[in-house]
C-alpha positions as a printed NumPy array, in Angstrom:
array([[  0.199,   0.145,   0.226],
       [  1.444,   3.457,  -0.278],
       [  1.832,   6.043,   2.592],
       [  0.196,   9.444,   2.126],
       [  1.89 ,  11.796,   4.521],
       [  1.692,  13.845,   6.969],
       [  0.101,  10.924,   8.64 ],
       [  1.227,   8.713,  11.796],
       [  1.275,   5.167,  11.52 ],
       [  2.249,   4.084,  15.315],
       [ -0.934,   3.817,  17.581],
       [  1.036,   5.991,  20.518],
       [  1.926,   8.803,  18.033],
       [ -2.533,   8.544,  17.466],
       [ -2.554,   8.967,  20.78 ],
       [ -0.289,  12.045,  21.436],
       [ -1.79 ,  13.721,  18.318],
       [ -5.161,  12.835,  20.183],
       [ -4.194,  14.311,  23.121],
       [ -2.729,  17.154,  22.016],
       [ -6.066,  18.281,  20.216],
       [ -7.838,  18.158,  23.309],
       [-11.174,  17.057,  21.461],
       [-12.359,  13.397,  21.01 ],
       [-14.749,  14.707,  18.658],
       [-11.514,  15.347,  16.234],
       [-10.33 ,  12.03 ,  17.083],
       [-13.716,   9.678,  16.305],
       [-11.035,   6.337,  15.711],
       [-10.725,   5.99 ,  19.491],
       [-13.98 ,   5.15 ,  20.207],
       [-13.692,   2.525,  17.761],
       [-10.046,   1.297,  19.604],
       [-11.865,   1.453,  22.894],
       [-15.206,  -0.623,  21.572],
       [-12.686,  -3.412,  20.272],
       [-10.445,  -3.555,  23.408],
       [-13.941,  -3.84 ,  25.154],
       [-14.407,  -7.046,  22.631],
       [-11.141,  -8.62 ,  23.368],
       [-10.71 ,  -7.824,  18.91 ],
       [ -7.313, -10.365,  18.314],
       [ -6.289,  -7.792,  16.171],
       [ -6.662,  -4.079,  18.163],
       [ -5.384,  -6.187,  21.002],
       [ -2.352,  -7.256,  18.979],
       [ -1.259,  -3.255,  18.341],
       [ -0.695,  -3.099,  22.05 ],
       [  2.994,  -4.517,  23.821],
       [  0.361,  -6.185,  25.638],
       [ -3.253,  -7.384,  26.374],
       [ -4.258,  -5.803,  29.197],
       [ -6.776,  -7.859,  30.83 ],
       [ -5.196, -10.755,  30.523],
       [ -5.384, -12.845,  33.767],
       [ -9.032, -11.717,  34.34 ],
       [-11.796, -14.387,  34.399],
       [-14.344, -12.364,  32.575],
       [-13.753,  -9.781,  29.725],
       [-13.824,  -6.443,  30.694],
       [-17.142,  -4.591,  30.619],
       [-16.203,  -0.967,  31.006],
       [-13.698,   1.62 ,  29.699],
       [-12.411,   4.827,  30.165],
       [ -9.904,   7.126,  29.111],
       [ -7.423,   9.125,  32.124],
       [ -5.097,  11.566,  31.377],
       [ -1.465,  12.122,  33.161],
       [  0.717,  14.614,  32.734],
       [  5.051,  13.322,  31.944],
       [  7.588,  15.489,  32.801],
       [ 11.18 ,  13.57 ,  32.989],
       [ 13.274,  13.261,  36.039],
       [ 16.912,  15.142,  35.953],
       [ 19.612,  11.912,  35.529],
       [ 20.618,  12.728,  39.265],
       [ 17.238,  13.173,  40.934],
       [ 16.246,   9.215,  39.012],
       [ 19.124,   7.747,  40.809],
       [ 18.095,   9.375,  44.299],
       [ 14.592,   7.928,  44.329],
       [ 15.294,   5.148,  42.146],
       [ 13.127,   5.317,  39.652],
       [ 12.863,   5.569,  35.491],
       [ 12.522,   7.965,  33.491],
       [  9.709,  10.406,  34.847],
       [  7.231,  11.246,  36.679],
       [  3.453,  11.188,  36.311],
       [  0.847,  13.437,  37.586],
       [ -2.644,  12.502,  37.245],
       [ -4.668,  15.486,  35.082],
       [ -8.354,  14.116,  34.679],
       [-10.805,  11.744,  33.128],
       [-11.407,  12.753,  29.492],
       [-13.755,   9.764,  28.598],
       [-16.121,   9.217,  29.46 ],
       [-16.682,  12.911,  31.616],
       [-18.017,  10.91 ,  34.434],
       [-18.232,   7.193,  35.652],
       [-17.139,   4.236,  32.499],
       [-17.752,   3.806,  29.192],
       [-19.879,   0.241,  28.149],
       [-20.114,  -1.572,  24.765],
       [-23.728,  -0.339,  23.977],
       [-22.162,   3.422,  24.666],
       [-19.406,   3.417,  22.432],
       [-21.703,   1.202,  19.884],
       [-23.734,   4.174,  20.103],
       [-21.291,   6.415,  19.36 ],
       [-19.315,   4.749,  16.254],
       [-22.359,   3.931,  14.311]])
């Protein structure tokens, strides 16, 4: 297949772009992605390093998106506290505004 730029092919870049836009309505693919995660779609799970729900007795019924702010530690600071790379601060829940979404809610949003 041909590639057309500017187009970012990696999932992490897609999430980064969606977060920088600050509105999920401009990145509707996320709703389909969340639905397929809830449905345990093998192709979608294959995009991730591992299955985030592996080891659970039942497939997930609810899902949400939280936003965090990341800041790299200075090398000396990371060694002192024995933690790698960055510190993370919770910013807020992005989707849904409250609670968690179900597959039925996501199906309505993707139709």
